[in-house]
Amino acid sequence: MPNVGVVGVQWGDEGKGKIIDILSDYADIIVRFQGGANAGHTIVAGGKRVILHLIPSGILREGKCCIIGNGVVLDPEVFVHELSELKALGYIKDDKKLMVSGLAHLIMPYHKKLDMLKESRNTKKIGTTGRGIGPAYEDKASRMGIRVIDLFDKKVLTERVKRNLEFKNFVIKKYYKNEGFQARQIVKTYSEYGKILKKYVTDTTAFLHKSIDQNKTILFEGAQGTYLDIDHGTYPYVTSSNTVSGNMASGSGAPPTSVGYILGICKAYTTRVGEGPFPTELFGEDGELMRKIGDEYGATTGRPRRCGWFDAVIVRRAVKTNGIKGLSLMKMDVLDSFEKIKICVKYKIGAKTYAEPPMSVGDYERVEPVYEEIDGWNTSLRGITKYDELPTNAKKYLKRLEELVEARIDIVSTGPERESTILLKTRLYNLRFAFLNS
Ligand code: IMP
């Protein structure tokens, strides 16, 4: 199968936006299958910096069709905002290039409020993005959710909003001692959003099936990362959706067999925003330097990201869980000035060593990384586009990472621009992606 899926193999913010933007050029359709406006893809295109939270970053390419799949939780306020921004920049000349699944669940104002209130009350904070993601997925699972398609039936919308508010207002007012919501106001605002959304809403599952029959090329755009996955991540310090490749099918309606090549995106080091375990986190000068050089501040919340060395234990596990065929190693140039570079090769708790990440969060917090140290390359990699031009120590670093994580590195990023990319040989099946072989 020719289609390609992209997932993060760390804690998100790996730089998926840049790679998706590059690969989009070779795809007909780009689909988001999970998450919501908690994602933040920063793309530098034509000298302009664009941050997209909800609309697939493939939208920046001409003639591509972008889909917000059923697995996404859609905040119409963000959608409308991004839409008008993209239109103003001239990126959406043809409305047909953007499609929204009617089955996607909506983020409602009370989801955002509950997200904030829950976090402010929680003594063990998750450090959520405050975008209402968790509460929206909670409602989806408890069958209280309101879907995009419901926006077009005022009776259904009113009835669902009222039913939800009976419960939500009770919790917001009585438990959190905060101000509740009025059904009339929400229905009015959301009906207005519905008017704007209407021309984009369609049966995206049927569209994908038809596109597969027509041999169109699909790119599945993951958000967040494997260790923020609700099942496979560092629970409870995770997001509320499945971020792993297995969700590409259920979150879009395309069959699992339609994804032929899964590309894992990881940084040459590790970062994390929000709370939760992070075995290789650095608290001193090295971490500060990574944050400064790598400009490690959240695209969605602006929070400083926690920084640390590359953790081969988590990446190896993510390679297996996602069925990664190739990796894209991002921000390698950020390590340019480090004399010595460390790689975590296994974990230690007491005298025992482990090759797999622990299941319990308590163990995760007690884990000590076992490092291997290699010499840095001490020269700028910025903008290098050919593997042969990399200094020997940089090549050694790549080779060692490949051995440790048991996957090939197919792409190396040496700067934020599209052009600052080394495209290596690849096993991408589709000839249209064969540019990677050149
Ligand atoms: P939520 O997704 O807003 O519920 O946040 C849950 C956790 O996932 C928090 O630790 C967030 O910082 C993290 N998170 C959510 N989205 C992203 C992302 O796109 N990049 C990195 N971390 C994220």
Short mmCIF file of C-alpha atoms and ligand atoms in Angstrom, two decimals:
data_model
loop_
_atom_site.label_atom_id
_atom_site.label_comp_id
_atom_site.label_asym_id
_atom_site.label_seq_id
_atom_site.Cartn_x
_atom_site.Cartn_y
_atom_site.Cartn_z
CA MET A 1 0.00 0.00 0.00
CA PRO A 2 1.38 3.41 -0.91
CA ASN A 3 0.12 5.44 2.01
CA VAL A 4 2.31 6.95 4.68
CA GLY A 5 1.63 7.58 8.36
CA VAL A 6 3.59 9.94 10.58
CA VAL A 7 3.76 9.61 14.36
CA GLY A 8 5.82 11.11 17.15
CA VAL A 9 7.91 8.58 19.09
CA GLN A 10 8.68 10.70 22.15
CA TRP A 11 6.47 13.14 24.11
CA GLY A 12 5.27 15.22 21.18
CA ASP A 13 6.84 18.35 19.70
CA GLU A 14 9.28 16.21 17.75
CA GLY A 15 8.97 18.38 14.66
CA LYS A 16 6.27 16.45 12.82
CA GLY A 17 4.96 19.66 11.22
CA LYS A 18 8.08 20.18 9.14
CA ILE A 19 8.20 16.59 7.85
CA ILE A 20 4.48 16.43 7.17
CA ASP A 21 4.83 19.64 5.24
CA ILE A 22 7.61 18.12 3.12
CA LEU A 23 5.82 14.80 2.59
CA SER A 24 2.53 16.54 1.82
CA ASP A 25 4.00 17.57 -1.48
CA TYR A 26 3.96 13.90 -2.51
CA ALA A 27 0.50 13.07 -1.17
CA ASP A 28 -2.98 13.79 -2.50
CA ILE A 29 -4.72 13.72 0.85
CA ILE A 30 -3.57 14.57 4.37
CA VAL A 31 -5.64 13.30 7.31
CA ARG A 32 -5.56 14.11 10.99
CA PHE A 33 -6.94 11.21 12.99
CA GLN A 34 -6.72 12.15 16.70
CA GLY A 35 -6.20 14.96 19.18
CA GLY A 36 -7.46 18.47 18.74
CA ALA A 37 -6.20 21.99 19.14
CA ASN A 38 -3.70 20.76 21.74
CA ALA A 39 -1.32 20.08 18.86
CA GLY A 40 0.90 22.81 17.55
CA HIS A 41 2.68 22.38 14.28
CA THR A 42 5.13 25.15 13.51
CA ILE A 43 6.05 25.42 9.85
CA VAL A 44 8.41 27.85 8.24
CA ALA A 45 7.29 28.32 4.65
CA GLY A 46 8.32 31.07 2.27
CA GLY A 47 9.92 32.95 5.15
CA LYS A 48 6.65 32.98 7.12
CA ARG A 49 6.19 31.16 10.41
CA VAL A 50 2.77 29.51 10.61
CA ILE A 51 1.49 27.66 13.68
CA LEU A 52 -1.45 25.33 13.13
CA HIS A 53 -3.24 23.67 16.01
CA LEU A 54 -6.12 21.92 14.30
CA ILE A 55 -6.12 22.15 10.52
CA PRO A 56 -3.62 19.69 8.98
CA SER A 57 -0.38 21.42 8.05
CA GLY A 58 -0.65 19.98 4.54
CA ILE A 59 -3.07 22.84 3.90
CA LEU A 60 -0.06 25.01 3.10
CA ARG A 61 0.50 23.03 -0.10
CA GLU A 62 -1.36 23.76 -3.32
CA GLY A 63 -3.88 21.27 -4.61
CA LYS A 64 -3.93 18.97 -1.57
CA CYS A 65 -6.98 17.76 0.20
CA CYS A 66 -6.85 18.01 4.01
CA ILE A 67 -9.15 16.04 6.27
CA ILE A 68 -10.04 16.43 9.93
CA GLY A 69 -11.01 12.85 10.70
CA ASN A 70 -13.63 11.39 13.01
CA GLY A 71 -11.03 10.71 15.74
CA VAL A 72 -10.27 14.40 16.20
CA VAL A 73 -12.02 16.53 18.82
CA LEU A 74 -12.80 19.73 16.97
CA ASP A 75 -12.93 23.14 18.59
CA PRO A 76 -15.00 25.21 16.14
CA GLU A 77 -13.68 28.45 17.59
CA VAL A 78 -10.12 27.42 16.70
CA PHE A 79 -11.24 26.04 13.35
CA VAL A 80 -12.88 29.31 12.36
CA HIS A 81 -9.87 31.30 13.54
CA GLU A 82 -7.32 29.17 11.64
CA LEU A 83 -9.54 29.15 8.58
CA SER A 84 -9.68 32.92 8.41
CA GLU A 85 -5.93 33.21 9.07
CA LEU A 86 -5.11 30.72 6.32
CA LYS A 87 -7.52 32.41 3.93
CA ALA A 88 -5.94 35.79 4.64
CA LEU A 89 -2.52 34.30 3.83
CA GLY A 90 -3.95 32.92 0.60
CA TYR A 91 -3.63 29.24 1.50
CA ILE A 92 -7.29 28.24 0.99
CA LYS A 93 -8.36 29.46 -2.39
CA ASP A 94 -10.47 26.37 -3.01
CA ASP A 95 -12.80 25.35 -0.16
CA LYS A 96 -12.87 21.78 -1.48
CA LYS A 97 -9.32 21.25 -0.22
CA LEU A 98 -10.55 21.09 3.38
CA MET A 99 -12.94 18.41 4.71
CA VAL A 100 -14.26 17.75 8.19
CA SER A 101 -15.81 14.49 9.32
CA GLY A 102 -19.37 14.89 10.57
CA LEU A 103 -18.52 12.17 13.10
CA ALA A 104 -15.80 14.21 14.82
CA HIS A 105 -16.74 15.28 18.35
CA LEU A 106 -16.97 18.94 19.24
CA ILE A 107 -15.10 20.73 21.96
CA MET A 108 -17.67 22.75 23.84
CA PRO A 109 -17.03 25.83 26.02
CA TYR A 110 -17.70 23.76 29.16
CA HIS A 111 -14.96 21.29 28.14
CA LYS A 112 -12.39 24.06 28.14
CA LYS A 113 -13.63 25.43 31.44
CA LEU A 114 -13.69 22.00 33.08
CA ASP A 115 -10.17 21.28 31.78
CA MET A 116 -8.88 24.45 33.48
CA LEU A 117 -10.88 23.98 36.67
CA LYS A 118 -9.86 20.36 37.02
CA GLU A 119 -6.19 21.27 36.59
CA SER A 120 -6.38 24.15 39.04
CA ARG A 121 -7.97 21.91 41.67
CA ASN A 122 -5.72 18.93 41.03
CA THR A 123 -2.86 18.53 43.48
CA LYS A 124 -1.16 16.18 40.99
CA LYS A 125 -1.42 18.27 37.85
CA ILE A 126 -1.19 16.73 34.38
CA GLY A 127 -0.13 20.05 32.89
CA THR A 128 -2.75 19.89 30.13
CA THR A 129 -2.87 22.44 27.33
CA GLY A 130 -6.22 23.66 28.72
CA ARG A 131 -7.89 23.12 25.35
CA GLY A 132 -10.70 20.92 26.66
CA ILE A 133 -9.28 17.75 25.12
CA GLY A 134 -9.71 15.40 28.11
CA PRO A 135 -13.29 16.48 28.95
CA ALA A 136 -14.31 16.18 25.26
CA TYR A 137 -12.95 12.65 24.96
CA GLU A 138 -14.58 11.80 28.32
CA ASP A 139 -17.95 12.82 26.87
CA LYS A 140 -17.30 10.86 23.70
CA ALA A 141 -16.60 7.71 25.73
CA SER A 142 -19.56 8.25 28.02
CA ARG A 143 -21.85 8.87 25.01
CA MET A 144 -22.62 12.43 26.06
CA GLY A 145 -20.62 14.00 23.24
CA ILE A 146 -21.93 16.36 20.60
CA ARG A 147 -20.69 15.73 17.09
CA VAL A 148 -20.04 18.08 14.18
CA ILE A 149 -23.05 16.68 12.33
CA ASP A 150 -25.31 17.72 15.24
CA LEU A 151 -24.59 21.37 14.45
CA PHE A 152 -26.97 21.14 11.50
CA ASP A 153 -30.04 20.01 13.42
CA LYS A 154 -31.02 22.75 15.86
CA LYS A 155 -33.44 20.51 17.73
CA VAL A 156 -30.83 17.83 18.33
CA LEU A 157 -28.17 20.41 19.18
CA THR A 158 -30.42 22.19 21.70
CA GLU A 159 -31.52 18.96 23.32
CA ARG A 160 -27.91 17.69 23.67
CA VAL A 161 -26.56 20.98 24.96
CA LYS A 162 -29.35 21.13 27.56
CA ARG A 163 -28.79 17.55 28.66
CA ASN A 164 -25.08 18.20 29.03
CA LEU A 165 -25.53 21.43 30.91
CA GLU A 166 -27.75 19.82 33.53
CA PHE A 167 -24.73 17.87 34.62
CA LYS A 168 -21.85 20.20 33.70
CA ASN A 169 -23.41 23.27 35.32
CA PHE A 170 -23.99 21.27 38.47
CA VAL A 171 -20.31 20.31 38.64
CA ILE A 172 -19.04 23.77 37.63
CA LYS A 173 -21.29 25.61 40.07
CA LYS A 174 -21.53 23.26 43.02
CA TYR A 175 -18.16 21.55 42.98
CA TYR A 176 -15.91 24.21 41.46
CA LYS A 177 -17.96 27.19 42.70
CA ASN A 178 -17.67 28.82 39.31
CA GLU A 179 -19.98 30.35 36.75
CA GLY A 180 -22.06 28.00 34.61
CA PHE A 181 -23.25 28.22 31.00
CA GLN A 182 -26.55 29.02 29.31
CA ALA A 183 -27.84 26.59 26.71
CA ARG A 184 -29.32 29.34 24.57
CA GLN A 185 -26.02 31.16 24.25
CA ILE A 186 -24.08 28.00 23.35
CA VAL A 187 -26.66 26.91 20.77
CA LYS A 188 -26.58 30.37 19.20
CA THR A 189 -22.77 30.54 19.00
CA TYR A 190 -22.43 26.95 17.79
CA SER A 191 -25.15 27.36 15.16
CA GLU A 192 -23.11 30.29 13.81
CA TYR A 193 -20.01 28.11 13.73
CA GLY A 194 -22.12 25.49 11.96
CA LYS A 195 -22.87 27.94 9.17
CA ILE A 196 -19.15 28.45 8.54
CA LEU A 197 -18.30 24.76 8.95
CA LYS A 198 -21.12 23.46 6.75
CA LYS A 199 -19.34 23.58 3.42
CA TYR A 200 -16.41 21.56 4.81
CA VAL A 201 -18.40 18.80 6.51
CA THR A 202 -18.74 15.54 4.66
CA ASP A 203 -18.56 11.74 4.99
CA THR A 204 -14.76 11.67 5.04
CA THR A 205 -14.71 7.89 5.59
CA ALA A 206 -16.49 7.31 2.26
CA PHE A 207 -14.21 9.87 0.63
CA LEU A 208 -11.13 7.98 1.87
CA HIS A 209 -12.51 4.65 0.66
CA LYS A 210 -13.11 6.10 -2.78
CA SER A 211 -9.67 7.70 -2.81
CA ILE A 212 -8.03 4.38 -1.92
CA ASP A 213 -9.90 2.71 -4.80
CA GLN A 214 -8.61 5.45 -7.07
CA ASN A 215 -5.03 4.85 -5.88
CA LYS A 216 -4.74 8.29 -4.37
CA THR A 217 -1.88 8.78 -1.90
CA ILE A 218 -2.81 9.45 1.70
CA LEU A 219 -0.66 10.91 4.44
CA PHE A 220 -1.84 10.27 8.01
CA GLU A 221 -0.78 13.12 10.26
CA GLY A 222 -0.29 12.15 13.90
CA ALA A 223 -0.32 14.70 16.70
CA GLN A 224 1.42 14.51 20.10
CA GLY A 225 3.67 11.48 20.60
CA THR A 226 3.75 7.83 21.63
CA TYR A 227 4.42 8.58 25.30
CA LEU A 228 1.37 10.84 25.46
CA ASP A 229 -0.82 7.97 24.19
CA ILE A 230 -3.66 7.15 26.58
CA ASP A 231 -2.69 3.45 26.58
CA HIS A 232 1.01 3.35 25.76
CA GLY A 233 2.13 6.62 27.33
CA THR A 234 3.26 7.57 30.81
CA TYR A 235 -0.28 7.34 32.22
CA PRO A 236 -1.80 9.40 33.81
CA TYR A 237 0.53 12.07 32.38
CA VAL A 238 -0.82 11.62 28.88
CA THR A 239 -3.33 13.10 26.50
CA SER A 240 -6.77 11.53 26.10
CA SER A 241 -6.46 9.93 22.66
CA ASN A 242 -4.47 7.11 21.10
CA THR A 243 -1.55 8.80 19.43
CA VAL A 244 0.03 5.60 18.09
CA SER A 245 -0.24 4.43 14.50
CA GLY A 246 -2.93 1.88 15.38
CA ASN A 247 -5.37 4.77 15.63
CA MET A 248 -4.78 5.93 12.04
CA ALA A 249 -7.51 3.55 10.96
CA SER A 250 -10.15 4.05 13.66
CA GLY A 251 -9.59 7.79 13.73
CA SER A 252 -10.12 8.17 9.98
CA GLY A 253 -12.19 5.26 8.69
CA ALA A 254 -9.41 4.13 6.32
CA PRO A 255 -8.58 0.44 6.87
CA PRO A 256 -5.38 -0.43 8.80
CA THR A 257 -4.09 -2.23 5.73
CA SER A 258 -4.08 1.04 3.82
CA VAL A 259 -1.06 2.38 5.70
CA GLY A 260 2.09 1.00 4.10
CA TYR A 261 4.94 2.97 5.65
CA ILE A 262 5.02 4.46 9.11
CA LEU A 263 7.55 7.18 9.72
CA GLY A 264 8.48 7.92 13.32
CA ILE A 265 9.56 11.44 14.15
CA CYS A 266 12.04 11.99 16.97
CA LYS A 267 14.37 14.69 18.08
CA ALA A 268 18.11 14.07 18.32
CA TYR A 269 17.52 14.66 22.05
CA THR A 270 14.31 14.55 24.12
CA THR A 271 11.79 17.16 25.27
CA ARG A 272 8.55 17.13 27.18
CA VAL A 273 6.01 19.76 28.17
CA GLY A 274 3.64 19.32 31.08
CA GLU A 275 4.15 17.04 34.02
CA GLY A 276 5.17 13.41 34.21
CA PRO A 277 8.18 11.11 34.15
CA PHE A 278 11.16 11.99 31.99
CA PRO A 279 14.16 9.78 32.84
CA THR A 280 16.81 11.66 30.83
CA GLU A 281 15.71 15.16 31.85
CA LEU A 282 18.58 17.60 32.40
CA PHE A 283 18.33 20.26 35.07
CA GLY A 284 21.65 22.04 34.66
CA GLU A 285 23.54 23.91 31.98
CA ASP A 286 23.18 21.27 29.25
CA GLY A 287 19.38 21.33 29.50
CA GLU A 288 19.35 25.13 29.43
CA LEU A 289 21.56 25.13 26.37
CA MET A 290 19.30 22.68 24.53
CA ARG A 291 16.26 24.81 25.37
CA LYS A 292 17.99 27.97 24.21
CA ILE A 293 19.50 26.64 20.99
CA GLY A 294 16.48 24.48 20.15
CA ASP A 295 14.02 27.27 21.00
CA GLU A 296 12.17 24.75 23.12
CA TYR A 297 8.98 26.56 24.02
CA GLY A 298 5.53 25.03 23.46
CA ALA A 299 3.87 26.00 20.16
CA THR A 300 0.42 25.84 21.80
CA THR A 301 1.02 27.18 25.29
CA GLY A 302 4.41 28.90 25.08
CA ARG A 303 5.57 26.89 28.11
CA PRO A 304 9.32 26.15 28.32
CA ARG A 305 9.91 22.52 27.36
CA ARG A 306 11.84 20.22 29.64
CA CYS A 307 14.96 19.00 27.81
CA GLY A 308 17.19 15.93 28.09
CA TRP A 309 19.39 13.42 26.27
CA PHE A 310 18.13 10.97 23.67
CA ASP A 311 16.37 8.04 25.31
CA ALA A 312 16.83 4.91 23.21
CA VAL A 313 14.69 2.83 25.59
CA ILE A 314 11.50 4.72 24.83
CA VAL A 315 12.25 5.17 21.14
CA ARG A 316 12.99 1.45 20.62
CA ARG A 317 9.69 0.55 22.28
CA ALA A 318 7.85 3.16 20.17
CA VAL A 319 9.45 1.75 17.01
CA LYS A 320 7.91 -1.64 17.82
CA THR A 321 4.53 -0.35 19.01
CA ASN A 322 4.00 1.83 15.97
CA GLY A 323 5.51 -0.53 13.40
CA ILE A 324 7.99 2.16 12.40
CA LYS A 325 9.72 1.49 9.08
CA GLY A 326 11.90 4.58 9.18
CA LEU A 327 12.74 7.45 11.51
CA SER A 328 13.19 11.12 10.91
CA LEU A 329 15.75 12.56 13.30
CA MET A 330 14.98 16.20 13.97
CA LYS A 331 17.01 19.17 15.20
CA MET A 332 20.35 17.42 14.97
CA ASP A 333 22.02 20.83 14.63
CA VAL A 334 20.91 21.72 18.17
CA LEU A 335 23.64 19.38 19.45
CA ASP A 336 26.39 21.12 17.43
CA SER A 337 28.11 22.74 20.39
CA PHE A 338 28.08 19.80 22.81
CA GLU A 339 31.57 18.36 23.36
CA LYS A 340 30.13 15.10 24.63
CA ILE A 341 26.72 13.70 23.80
CA LYS A 342 24.94 11.16 25.94
CA ILE A 343 22.49 8.46 24.86
CA CYS A 344 20.38 6.57 27.37
CA VAL A 345 20.76 2.89 26.43
CA LYS A 346 18.86 1.28 29.31
CA TYR A 347 17.24 2.03 32.64
CA LYS A 348 18.31 1.11 36.14
CA ILE A 349 16.26 0.79 39.30
CA GLY A 350 18.53 -0.11 42.19
CA ALA A 351 20.93 -2.77 40.94
CA LYS A 352 18.60 -4.07 38.23
CA THR A 353 18.73 -2.89 34.64
CA TYR A 354 15.82 -2.74 32.19
CA ALA A 355 15.63 -2.60 28.41
CA GLU A 356 11.91 -1.75 28.36
CA PRO A 357 10.11 1.20 29.95
CA PRO A 358 8.33 0.37 33.21
CA MET A 359 4.56 0.02 33.43
CA SER A 360 4.00 1.91 36.66
CA VAL A 361 4.44 5.63 36.98
CA GLY A 362 6.12 5.09 40.37
CA ASP A 363 8.83 2.96 38.76
CA TYR A 364 9.17 5.49 35.97
CA GLU A 365 9.96 8.16 38.51
CA ARG A 366 12.60 5.98 40.18
CA VAL A 367 14.30 5.02 36.95
CA GLU A 368 17.92 6.07 36.46
CA PRO A 369 19.19 6.32 32.91
CA VAL A 370 22.28 4.32 31.98
CA TYR A 371 24.26 6.44 29.54
CA GLU A 372 26.69 5.83 26.79
CA GLU A 373 28.77 8.85 25.82
CA ILE A 374 30.03 9.77 22.40
CA ASP A 375 32.17 12.64 21.18
CA GLY A 376 30.30 15.60 19.74
CA TRP A 377 31.06 16.96 16.27
CA ASN A 378 31.70 20.54 17.43
CA THR A 379 30.88 22.10 14.12
CA SER A 380 27.73 23.50 12.56
CA LEU A 381 25.39 21.07 10.80
CA ARG A 382 22.98 23.89 10.04
CA GLY A 383 21.50 23.59 6.59
CA ILE A 384 23.42 20.45 5.53
CA THR A 385 21.42 18.55 2.90
CA LYS A 386 23.73 15.63 2.08
CA TYR A 387 24.67 12.74 4.31
CA ASP A 388 28.23 12.73 2.97
CA GLU A 389 28.72 16.28 4.21
CA LEU A 390 28.07 15.31 7.81
CA PRO A 391 31.15 15.20 10.06
CA THR A 392 32.30 11.70 11.10
CA ASN A 393 31.08 12.04 14.69
CA ALA A 394 27.60 13.04 13.51
CA LYS A 395 27.50 9.95 11.28
CA LYS A 396 28.64 7.86 14.25
CA TYR A 397 25.81 9.30 16.34
CA LEU A 398 23.24 8.39 13.68
CA LYS A 399 24.64 4.88 13.30
CA ARG A 400 24.61 4.25 17.04
CA LEU A 401 21.03 5.48 17.36
CA GLU A 402 19.92 3.19 14.53
CA GLU A 403 21.51 0.19 16.27
CA LEU A 404 19.97 1.04 19.61
CA VAL A 405 16.43 1.75 18.46
CA GLU A 406 16.42 -0.98 15.83
CA ALA A 407 15.18 1.22 13.00
CA ARG A 408 16.66 3.02 10.07
CA ILE A 409 16.99 6.78 10.04
CA ASP A 410 15.56 7.85 6.69
CA ILE A 411 15.51 11.61 7.22
CA VAL A 412 17.75 13.96 9.20
CA SER A 413 16.77 17.54 9.88
CA THR A 414 19.50 20.17 10.17
CA GLY A 415 17.42 23.33 10.58
CA PRO A 416 13.83 24.57 10.69
CA GLU A 417 13.55 25.37 6.97
CA ARG A 418 12.12 22.82 4.52
CA GLU A 419 15.44 22.84 2.67
CA SER A 420 17.57 22.01 5.73
CA THR A 421 16.87 18.32 5.43
CA ILE A 422 18.89 15.23 4.54
CA LEU A 423 16.70 12.75 2.71
CA LEU A 424 18.27 9.32 2.90
CA LYS A 425 17.39 6.07 1.20
CA THR A 426 14.02 4.85 2.20
CA ARG A 427 11.68 1.95 2.03
CA LEU A 428 8.73 4.16 1.13
CA TYR A 429 6.66 1.99 -1.16
CA ASN A 430 5.14 4.55 -3.37
CA LEU A 431 7.09 5.81 -6.32
CA ARG A 432 5.66 9.23 -5.62
CA PHE A 433 7.67 9.27 -2.43
CA ALA A 434 10.74 7.99 -4.26
CA PHE A 435 12.31 11.45 -4.08
CA LEU A 436 13.87 10.15 -0.91
CA ASN A 437 16.02 7.85 -3.01
CA SER A 438 17.51 10.62 -5.09
P1 IMP B 1 -4.02 17.62 26.91
O1 IMP B 1 -3.79 16.91 25.63
O2 IMP B 1 -4.23 19.10 26.75
O3 IMP B 1 -5.08 16.98 27.74
O4 IMP B 1 -2.67 17.52 27.79
C1 IMP B 1 -2.21 16.30 28.33
C2 IMP B 1 -0.69 16.22 28.28
O5 IMP B 1 -0.28 16.12 26.91
C3 IMP B 1 0.03 17.45 28.84
O6 IMP B 1 1.23 17.03 29.45
C4 IMP B 1 0.34 18.27 27.61
O7 IMP B 1 1.44 19.12 27.80
C5 IMP B 1 0.65 17.17 26.60
N1 IMP B 1 0.40 17.55 25.22
C6 IMP B 1 -0.78 17.66 24.59
N2 IMP B 1 -0.61 18.01 23.30
C7 IMP B 1 0.71 18.12 23.12
C8 IMP B 1 1.53 18.41 21.98
O8 IMP B 1 1.06 18.63 20.85
N3 IMP B 1 2.86 18.40 22.19
C9 IMP B 1 3.41 18.11 23.39
N4 IMP B 1 2.70 17.83 24.46
C10 IMP B 1 1.37 17.83 24.34
#
